[in-house]
């Protein structure tokens, strides 16, 4: 191994007398550098776009959410609330009620979700910073915060006392509806603020005080649909889940942000995988030039190999020389490409060289995870390419 590695290093930094071999080797090295740089930069950009996409839901979704597996609602007692406060790793929790409702304003109507929240909700999520007009609702009032998409469709204005903003929900009960006029509960609400997250979420929710939602849905004071949690930085999610199940019962369903947005995470991960496979294919095509360069170098060093073979080197050691040489070319080229890509990523982070819009730069993330992916890919493909080329060293060549 030491002998083969020593010869491989000599060949790596020695210029061949054959200019064609030098040119092909240079092209393959530049291809590896460019390919690894492109892979690292593209993965960094995609990581930035992924974080940018998830930032909308992260502002809105809690770190953990508990619902019931049996029915829409469940009851929580004061003793259970006290036990939740004592769980290590939980900073805040908020009781919420969520139900689909019909909202009407000035002859227009729109289906959306009414979400009743308590005063702790702004501590659990970052909903307040998404309000672009007006302010967050005052609790113990009939104020509501409306998504911008809902407000636009209904043409709702803030503190418009001339027109009535109403919410309708189906009255709880069984059997067929006999009288449409008594089939719904309704309530008049006062819009006090508009929020915007993205097009989908801004058409989904109208926030109100939890007591208003309980009144509208005819629920009891301790009856809710979910509990949302904000966790401390150094939390143990598995331990918290275990404690929540012990307090709230086996019928509780606990979801984190990934599980709450399972389809979004699946889509982003699928896109990331497809992108990675495309970039890997580009690297595979590039490494064909490395195979060609190594084979030409083997032919060029034929006399040297015969000499080494006659001096006692075996076939395995001779093959290992070119296996290591090709592997070193890939590793050195990959490290140079990652270094150049890192410089470009840091320049984008600092100076915002490339813009999506005049006010929004392409988001990028410098991640060690991406470095390991690129190095691992280059090392694996480089090893395979070098192994294919080194296998051309055989007894027939040395005869």
Short mmCIF file of C-alpha atoms in Angstrom, two decimals:
data_model
loop_
_atom_site.label_atom_id
_atom_site.label_comp_id
_atom_site.label_asym_id
_atom_site.label_seq_id
_atom_site.Cartn_x
_atom_site.Cartn_y
_atom_site.Cartn_z
CA UNK A 1 0.00 0.00 0.00
CA UNK A 2 2.79 2.46 0.93
CA UNK A 3 4.71 1.59 -2.23
CA UNK A 4 1.67 2.03 -4.48
CA UNK A 5 0.69 5.27 -2.73
CA UNK A 6 4.20 6.68 -3.16
CA UNK A 7 4.24 5.94 -6.91
CA UNK A 8 0.67 7.29 -7.27
CA UNK A 9 1.72 10.61 -5.67
CA UNK A 10 4.71 10.82 -8.01
CA UNK A 11 2.48 10.27 -11.05
CA UNK A 12 -0.09 12.75 -9.73
CA UNK A 13 2.33 15.68 -9.62
CA UNK A 14 4.55 14.67 -12.57
CA UNK A 15 3.89 16.08 -16.03
CA UNK A 16 3.85 13.44 -18.75
CA UNK A 17 5.98 13.78 -21.86
CA UNK A 18 2.84 13.10 -23.88
CA UNK A 19 0.93 16.40 -24.20
CA UNK A 20 -2.31 14.59 -25.11
CA UNK A 21 -2.30 12.83 -21.75
CA UNK A 22 -1.64 16.13 -19.94
CA UNK A 23 -4.50 17.82 -21.78
CA UNK A 24 -6.99 15.00 -21.10
CA UNK A 25 -5.93 14.79 -17.45
CA UNK A 26 -6.30 18.58 -17.12
CA UNK A 27 -9.76 18.48 -18.71
CA UNK A 28 -10.88 15.67 -16.39
CA UNK A 29 -9.51 17.55 -13.34
CA UNK A 30 -11.29 20.76 -14.38
CA UNK A 31 -14.46 18.76 -14.96
CA UNK A 32 -14.27 17.29 -11.45
CA UNK A 33 -13.62 20.75 -9.95
CA UNK A 34 -16.49 22.32 -11.91
CA UNK A 35 -18.84 19.40 -11.19
CA UNK A 36 -18.19 19.36 -7.45
CA UNK A 37 -18.45 23.16 -7.29
CA UNK A 38 -21.75 23.10 -9.19
CA UNK A 39 -23.13 20.33 -6.99
CA UNK A 40 -22.21 22.15 -3.78
CA UNK A 41 -23.56 25.53 -4.96
CA UNK A 42 -26.83 24.06 -6.27
CA UNK A 43 -27.38 22.04 -3.08
CA UNK A 44 -26.65 25.17 -1.01
CA UNK A 45 -29.16 27.19 -3.06
CA UNK A 46 -31.78 24.45 -2.76
CA UNK A 47 -31.18 24.26 1.01
CA UNK A 48 -31.76 28.01 1.15
CA UNK A 49 -34.95 27.77 -0.91
CA UNK A 50 -36.11 24.88 1.29
CA UNK A 51 -35.56 26.90 4.48
CA UNK A 52 -37.22 29.90 2.84
CA UNK A 53 -40.29 27.80 1.93
CA UNK A 54 -40.50 26.25 5.39
CA UNK A 55 -40.06 29.63 7.12
CA UNK A 56 -43.69 30.45 6.28
CA UNK A 57 -45.06 27.34 7.94
CA UNK A 58 -42.55 27.58 10.81
CA UNK A 59 -43.94 31.03 11.66
CA UNK A 60 -47.38 29.51 11.87
CA UNK A 61 -47.03 25.88 12.97
CA UNK A 62 -46.12 24.88 16.52
CA UNK A 63 -43.20 22.58 17.27
CA UNK A 64 -45.63 19.99 18.63
CA UNK A 65 -49.39 19.68 18.31
CA UNK A 66 -51.67 17.32 20.22
CA UNK A 67 -55.06 16.24 18.89
CA UNK A 68 -57.47 13.45 19.76
CA UNK A 69 -57.69 10.22 17.79
CA UNK A 70 -61.33 9.84 18.86
CA UNK A 71 -63.50 12.71 17.68
CA UNK A 72 -62.70 16.33 16.93
CA UNK A 73 -62.64 17.57 20.51
CA UNK A 74 -61.39 16.44 23.90
CA UNK A 75 -61.47 17.75 27.46
CA UNK A 76 -58.52 19.06 29.46
CA UNK A 77 -58.71 19.59 33.21
CA UNK A 78 -56.93 22.15 35.37
CA UNK A 79 -54.76 19.44 36.91
CA UNK A 80 -53.68 18.30 33.43
CA UNK A 81 -52.79 21.89 32.53
CA UNK A 82 -50.68 22.14 35.66
CA UNK A 83 -48.91 18.89 34.79
CA UNK A 84 -48.17 20.18 31.28
CA UNK A 85 -46.52 23.27 32.75
CA UNK A 86 -44.19 21.03 34.77
CA UNK A 87 -42.88 19.03 31.78
CA UNK A 88 -39.21 19.74 31.20
CA UNK A 89 -38.54 21.09 27.71
CA UNK A 90 -41.90 22.86 27.23
CA UNK A 91 -41.75 26.66 27.24
CA UNK A 92 -45.34 27.52 26.35
CA UNK A 93 -48.51 25.77 25.30
CA UNK A 94 -51.74 27.10 23.86
CA UNK A 95 -55.24 25.61 23.79
CA UNK A 96 -56.95 26.00 20.42
CA UNK A 97 -60.25 25.25 18.71
CA UNK A 98 -60.45 24.82 14.95
CA UNK A 99 -63.52 24.28 12.78
CA UNK A 100 -64.64 25.01 9.24
CA UNK A 101 -67.02 27.94 8.93
CA UNK A 102 -68.77 30.11 6.39
CA UNK A 103 -67.83 33.79 6.56
CA UNK A 104 -70.01 36.49 5.03
CA UNK A 105 -69.45 40.20 4.47
CA UNK A 106 -71.44 42.68 2.42
CA UNK A 107 -73.18 40.01 0.30
CA UNK A 108 -70.05 37.91 -0.27
CA UNK A 109 -69.20 34.60 1.39
CA UNK A 110 -66.12 32.42 1.80
CA UNK A 111 -65.43 29.03 3.39
CA UNK A 112 -62.44 28.96 5.74
CA UNK A 113 -61.41 27.78 9.20
CA UNK A 114 -62.20 29.70 12.36
CA UNK A 115 -59.46 29.16 14.90
CA UNK A 116 -60.02 30.08 18.52
CA UNK A 117 -56.79 30.69 20.42
CA UNK A 118 -55.89 31.70 23.95
CA UNK A 119 -53.48 34.43 25.03
CA UNK A 120 -50.48 32.06 24.91
CA UNK A 121 -50.82 31.47 21.16
CA UNK A 122 -48.53 34.40 20.26
CA UNK A 123 -45.84 32.84 22.48
CA UNK A 124 -46.16 29.44 20.82
CA UNK A 125 -46.02 30.74 17.21
CA UNK A 126 -44.70 33.82 15.42
CA UNK A 127 -48.10 34.78 14.04
CA UNK A 128 -47.80 38.38 15.25
CA UNK A 129 -44.94 39.20 12.89
CA UNK A 130 -47.05 38.09 9.89
CA UNK A 131 -49.62 40.85 10.53
CA UNK A 132 -49.06 43.53 7.89
CA UNK A 133 -52.09 45.71 8.66
CA UNK A 134 -53.86 46.31 11.95
CA UNK A 135 -52.91 44.43 15.11
CA UNK A 136 -53.34 41.15 16.95
CA UNK A 137 -56.72 40.61 18.55
CA UNK A 138 -57.63 41.58 22.11
CA UNK A 139 -58.81 38.57 24.08
CA UNK A 140 -62.23 38.65 25.76
CA UNK A 141 -63.49 40.52 22.70
CA UNK A 142 -65.15 39.74 19.38
CA UNK A 143 -62.11 40.87 17.39
CA UNK A 144 -60.65 38.62 14.68
CA UNK A 145 -57.46 38.53 12.59
CA UNK A 146 -58.14 37.51 9.00
CA UNK A 147 -55.91 36.03 6.30
CA UNK A 148 -55.21 38.47 3.48
CA UNK A 149 -56.64 36.05 0.90
CA UNK A 150 -59.97 35.84 2.75
CA UNK A 151 -60.05 39.61 3.26
CA UNK A 152 -59.43 40.19 -0.43
CA UNK A 153 -62.18 37.81 -1.57
CA UNK A 154 -64.70 39.32 0.84
CA UNK A 155 -63.48 42.91 0.39
CA UNK A 156 -63.21 43.27 4.16
CA UNK A 157 -61.86 46.45 5.71
CA UNK A 158 -60.65 47.02 9.25
CA UNK A 159 -63.16 48.38 11.75
CA UNK A 160 -65.87 48.67 9.11
CA UNK A 161 -68.96 49.31 11.23
CA UNK A 162 -71.31 49.82 8.28
CA UNK A 163 -71.15 46.19 7.15
CA UNK A 164 -71.39 43.07 9.30
CA UNK A 165 -68.70 40.37 9.25
CA UNK A 166 -70.38 37.10 10.28
CA UNK A 167 -69.35 33.49 10.82
CA UNK A 168 -71.72 30.53 10.40
CA UNK A 169 -71.14 26.94 11.55
CA UNK A 170 -73.44 23.94 11.48
CA UNK A 171 -75.20 23.49 14.81
CA UNK A 172 -74.19 20.26 16.61
CA UNK A 173 -76.77 17.48 16.50
CA UNK A 174 -77.98 14.36 14.73
CA UNK A 175 -80.54 13.64 12.05
CA UNK A 176 -81.74 15.54 9.01
CA UNK A 177 -81.93 19.36 8.94
CA UNK A 178 -85.61 20.32 9.08
CA UNK A 179 -85.38 24.08 9.41
CA UNK A 180 -82.45 25.76 7.57
CA UNK A 181 -82.85 28.94 9.64
CA UNK A 182 -82.06 27.10 12.89
CA UNK A 183 -79.47 24.72 11.42
CA UNK A 184 -76.57 27.13 11.87
CA UNK A 185 -74.98 29.05 14.71
CA UNK A 186 -73.82 32.51 13.77
CA UNK A 187 -71.82 35.26 15.37
CA UNK A 188 -70.83 38.81 14.45
CA UNK A 189 -67.11 39.57 14.52
CA UNK A 190 -64.91 42.68 14.25
CA UNK A 191 -61.84 42.43 11.97
CA UNK A 192 -58.86 44.11 13.63
CA UNK A 193 -55.91 42.84 11.59
CA UNK A 194 -54.76 41.05 8.45
CA UNK A 195 -51.97 38.47 8.28
CA UNK A 196 -50.03 37.12 5.30
CA UNK A 197 -47.93 33.94 5.18
CA UNK A 198 -48.34 32.47 1.72
CA UNK A 199 -51.17 32.17 -0.77
CA UNK A 200 -52.52 28.92 0.71
CA UNK A 201 -52.35 29.76 4.43
CA UNK A 202 -53.61 33.31 3.91
CA UNK A 203 -56.88 31.88 2.60
CA UNK A 204 -57.29 29.34 5.38
CA UNK A 205 -57.76 30.91 8.83
CA UNK A 206 -59.69 33.52 10.76
CA UNK A 207 -58.34 33.85 14.32
CA UNK A 208 -60.55 34.71 17.27
CA UNK A 209 -60.56 34.34 21.04
CA UNK A 210 -61.02 30.74 22.18
CA UNK A 211 -64.12 31.61 24.22
CA UNK A 212 -65.79 33.05 21.10
CA UNK A 213 -65.10 29.79 19.24
CA UNK A 214 -66.51 27.78 22.15
CA UNK A 215 -69.62 29.95 22.13
CA UNK A 216 -70.06 29.57 18.37
CA UNK A 217 -69.54 25.78 18.43
CA UNK A 218 -71.48 25.23 21.68
CA UNK A 219 -68.46 23.72 23.43
CA UNK A 220 -67.77 23.59 27.16
CA UNK A 221 -65.06 25.83 28.71
CA UNK A 222 -62.58 22.93 29.02
CA UNK A 223 -63.40 21.41 25.63
CA UNK A 224 -60.84 22.01 22.85
CA UNK A 225 -59.64 20.50 19.56
CA UNK A 226 -55.87 20.72 20.06
CA UNK A 227 -52.97 21.89 22.23
CA UNK A 228 -49.96 23.51 20.57
CA UNK A 229 -46.49 23.61 22.14
CA UNK A 230 -43.31 25.64 21.91
CA UNK A 231 -40.26 23.73 23.14
CA UNK A 232 -37.02 24.91 24.69
CA UNK A 233 -33.78 24.80 22.70
CA UNK A 234 -32.27 21.74 24.39
CA UNK A 235 -35.39 19.63 24.45
CA UNK A 236 -35.81 15.89 24.20
CA UNK A 237 -38.76 15.33 21.89
CA UNK A 238 -39.05 11.63 22.63
CA UNK A 239 -39.22 12.26 26.37
CA UNK A 240 -41.75 15.08 25.92
CA UNK A 241 -43.94 12.84 23.76
CA UNK A 242 -43.83 10.15 26.46
CA UNK A 243 -44.87 12.65 29.16
CA UNK A 244 -47.67 14.10 27.02
CA UNK A 245 -49.10 10.64 26.39
CA UNK A 246 -48.97 9.85 30.11
CA UNK A 247 -50.86 13.07 30.97
CA UNK A 248 -53.34 13.32 28.09
CA UNK A 249 -53.95 9.61 27.51
CA UNK A 250 -53.32 7.03 24.83
CA UNK A 251 -55.93 8.60 22.54
CA UNK A 252 -53.78 11.71 22.01
CA UNK A 253 -52.09 12.11 18.62
CA UNK A 254 -48.81 14.05 18.79
CA UNK A 255 -47.37 15.61 15.62
CA UNK A 256 -44.24 17.69 15.01
CA UNK A 257 -43.74 20.18 12.18
CA UNK A 258 -42.61 17.50 9.74
CA UNK A 259 -45.75 15.48 10.40
CA UNK A 260 -48.01 18.53 10.24
CA UNK A 261 -46.62 19.35 6.78
CA UNK A 262 -45.90 15.85 5.60
CA UNK A 263 -46.81 16.47 1.95
CA UNK A 264 -44.67 19.65 1.79
CA UNK A 265 -41.64 17.90 3.31
CA UNK A 266 -42.12 14.93 1.00
CA UNK A 267 -42.28 17.21 -2.04
CA UNK A 268 -39.14 19.15 -1.02
CA UNK A 269 -37.22 15.95 -0.27
CA UNK A 270 -38.26 14.45 -3.61
CA UNK A 271 -37.13 17.57 -5.46
CA UNK A 272 -33.84 17.47 -3.57
CA UNK A 273 -33.30 13.81 -4.52
CA UNK A 274 -34.09 14.44 -8.21
CA UNK A 275 -31.72 17.41 -8.27
CA UNK A 276 -28.98 15.36 -6.63
CA UNK A 277 -29.41 12.51 -9.13
CA UNK A 278 -29.18 14.92 -12.08
CA UNK A 279 -25.97 16.46 -10.71
CA UNK A 280 -24.59 12.97 -10.02
CA UNK A 281 -25.28 12.01 -13.64
CA UNK A 282 -23.29 15.06 -14.79
CA UNK A 283 -20.38 13.96 -12.59
CA UNK A 284 -20.56 10.41 -13.97
CA UNK A 285 -20.26 11.76 -17.53
CA UNK A 286 -17.33 13.93 -16.44
CA UNK A 287 -15.54 10.96 -14.88
CA UNK A 288 -15.46 9.15 -18.23
CA UNK A 289 -12.67 11.56 -19.16
CA UNK A 290 -10.81 10.50 -16.02
CA UNK A 291 -11.11 6.83 -17.04
CA UNK A 292 -9.71 7.71 -20.47
CA UNK A 293 -6.86 9.74 -18.98
CA UNK A 294 -5.88 6.92 -16.60
CA UNK A 295 -5.95 4.30 -19.36
CA UNK A 296 -3.77 6.47 -21.58
CA UNK A 297 -1.40 7.00 -18.65
CA UNK A 298 -1.22 3.24 -18.05
CA UNK A 299 -0.26 2.71 -21.70
CA UNK A 300 2.27 5.56 -21.47
CA UNK A 301 3.85 4.05 -18.33
CA UNK A 302 3.90 0.53 -19.78
CA UNK A 303 7.69 0.21 -19.70
CA UNK A 304 7.88 1.52 -16.13
CA UNK A 305 5.24 -0.99 -15.06
CA UNK A 306 7.16 -3.84 -16.69
CA UNK A 307 10.27 -2.77 -14.79
CA UNK A 308 8.41 -2.65 -11.47
CA UNK A 309 6.84 -6.05 -12.24
CA UNK A 310 10.22 -7.60 -12.99
CA UNK A 311 11.61 -6.09 -9.75
CA UNK A 312 9.02 -8.00 -7.71
CA UNK A 313 5.84 -5.87 -7.69
CA UNK A 314 2.70 -7.93 -8.14
CA UNK A 315 -0.27 -7.15 -10.36
CA UNK A 316 -2.39 -6.02 -7.43
CA UNK A 317 0.17 -3.36 -6.38
CA UNK A 318 0.45 -2.03 -9.93
CA UNK A 319 -3.32 -1.71 -10.26
CA UNK A 320 -3.45 -0.02 -6.88
CA UNK A 321 -1.09 2.71 -8.18
CA UNK A 322 -3.62 3.96 -10.73
CA UNK A 323 -6.57 3.30 -8.45
CA UNK A 324 -5.02 5.62 -5.87
CA UNK A 325 -3.96 8.16 -8.49
CA UNK A 326 -7.46 8.48 -9.89
CA UNK A 327 -8.93 8.59 -6.39
CA UNK A 328 -6.50 11.38 -5.38
CA UNK A 329 -7.37 13.38 -8.52
CA UNK A 330 -11.06 13.16 -7.55
CA UNK A 331 -10.50 14.06 -3.88
CA UNK A 332 -8.19 17.01 -4.66
CA UNK A 333 -10.52 18.23 -7.43
CA UNK A 334 -13.54 17.82 -5.17
CA UNK A 335 -11.92 19.80 -2.33
CA UNK A 336 -10.93 22.60 -4.72
CA UNK A 337 -14.47 22.67 -6.16
CA UNK A 338 -16.05 22.79 -2.70
CA UNK A 339 -13.65 25.58 -1.67
CA UNK A 340 -14.59 27.65 -4.72
CA UNK A 341 -18.27 26.89 -4.15
CA UNK A 342 -17.97 27.92 -0.49
CA UNK A 343 -16.44 31.25 -1.50
CA UNK A 344 -19.34 31.86 -3.89
CA UNK A 345 -21.90 30.92 -1.21
CA UNK A 346 -20.30 33.26 1.35
CA UNK A 347 -20.18 36.08 -1.23
CA UNK A 348 -23.90 35.56 -1.89
CA UNK A 349 -24.65 35.59 1.84
CA UNK A 350 -22.68 38.80 2.39
CA UNK A 351 -23.17 40.82 -0.79
CA UNK A 352 -26.38 39.31 -2.30
CA UNK A 353 -24.91 39.04 -5.80
CA UNK A 354 -27.86 37.18 -7.34
CA UNK A 355 -31.43 38.37 -6.83
CA UNK A 356 -34.84 36.75 -7.33
CA UNK A 357 -36.56 40.13 -7.14
CA UNK A 358 -35.05 43.61 -6.61
CA UNK A 359 -35.63 43.20 -2.87
CA UNK A 360 -35.11 39.43 -2.43
CA UNK A 361 -31.76 37.70 -2.89
CA UNK A 362 -31.43 34.02 -3.75
CA UNK A 363 -31.43 32.29 -0.35
CA UNK A 364 -28.41 30.04 0.25
CA UNK A 365 -27.30 27.98 3.24
CA UNK A 366 -23.72 26.93 3.99
CA UNK A 367 -24.07 23.44 5.40
CA UNK A 368 -21.55 20.79 6.43
CA UNK A 369 -24.19 18.26 5.42
CA UNK A 370 -23.88 19.41 1.79
CA UNK A 371 -20.07 19.23 1.99
CA UNK A 372 -20.22 15.63 3.16
CA UNK A 373 -22.70 14.77 0.39
CA UNK A 374 -20.43 16.21 -2.33
CA UNK A 375 -17.26 14.63 -0.91
CA UNK A 376 -18.99 11.27 -0.47
CA UNK A 377 -20.35 11.36 -4.03
CA UNK A 378 -17.02 12.38 -5.57
CA UNK A 379 -15.12 9.79 -3.53
CA UNK A 380 -17.51 6.96 -4.43
CA UNK A 381 -17.74 7.75 -8.14
CA UNK A 382 -14.01 8.50 -8.32
CA UNK A 383 -13.16 5.17 -6.73
CA UNK A 384 -15.39 3.29 -9.19
CA UNK A 385 -13.98 5.16 -12.20
CA UNK A 386 -10.41 4.57 -11.04
CA UNK A 387 -11.15 0.89 -10.41
CA UNK A 388 -12.50 0.51 -13.96
CA UNK A 389 -9.39 2.17 -15.42
CA UNK A 390 -6.89 0.33 -13.20
CA UNK A 391 -8.38 -3.04 -14.18
CA UNK A 392 -6.73 -2.57 -17.60
CA UNK A 393 -3.39 -3.35 -15.93
CA UNK A 394 -3.09 -7.08 -16.61
CA UNK A 395 -0.50 -9.70 -17.42
CA UNK A 396 -1.07 -9.31 -21.16
CA UNK A 397 -0.06 -5.63 -20.89
CA UNK A 398 3.11 -6.53 -19.03
CA UNK A 399 4.23 -9.30 -21.37
#
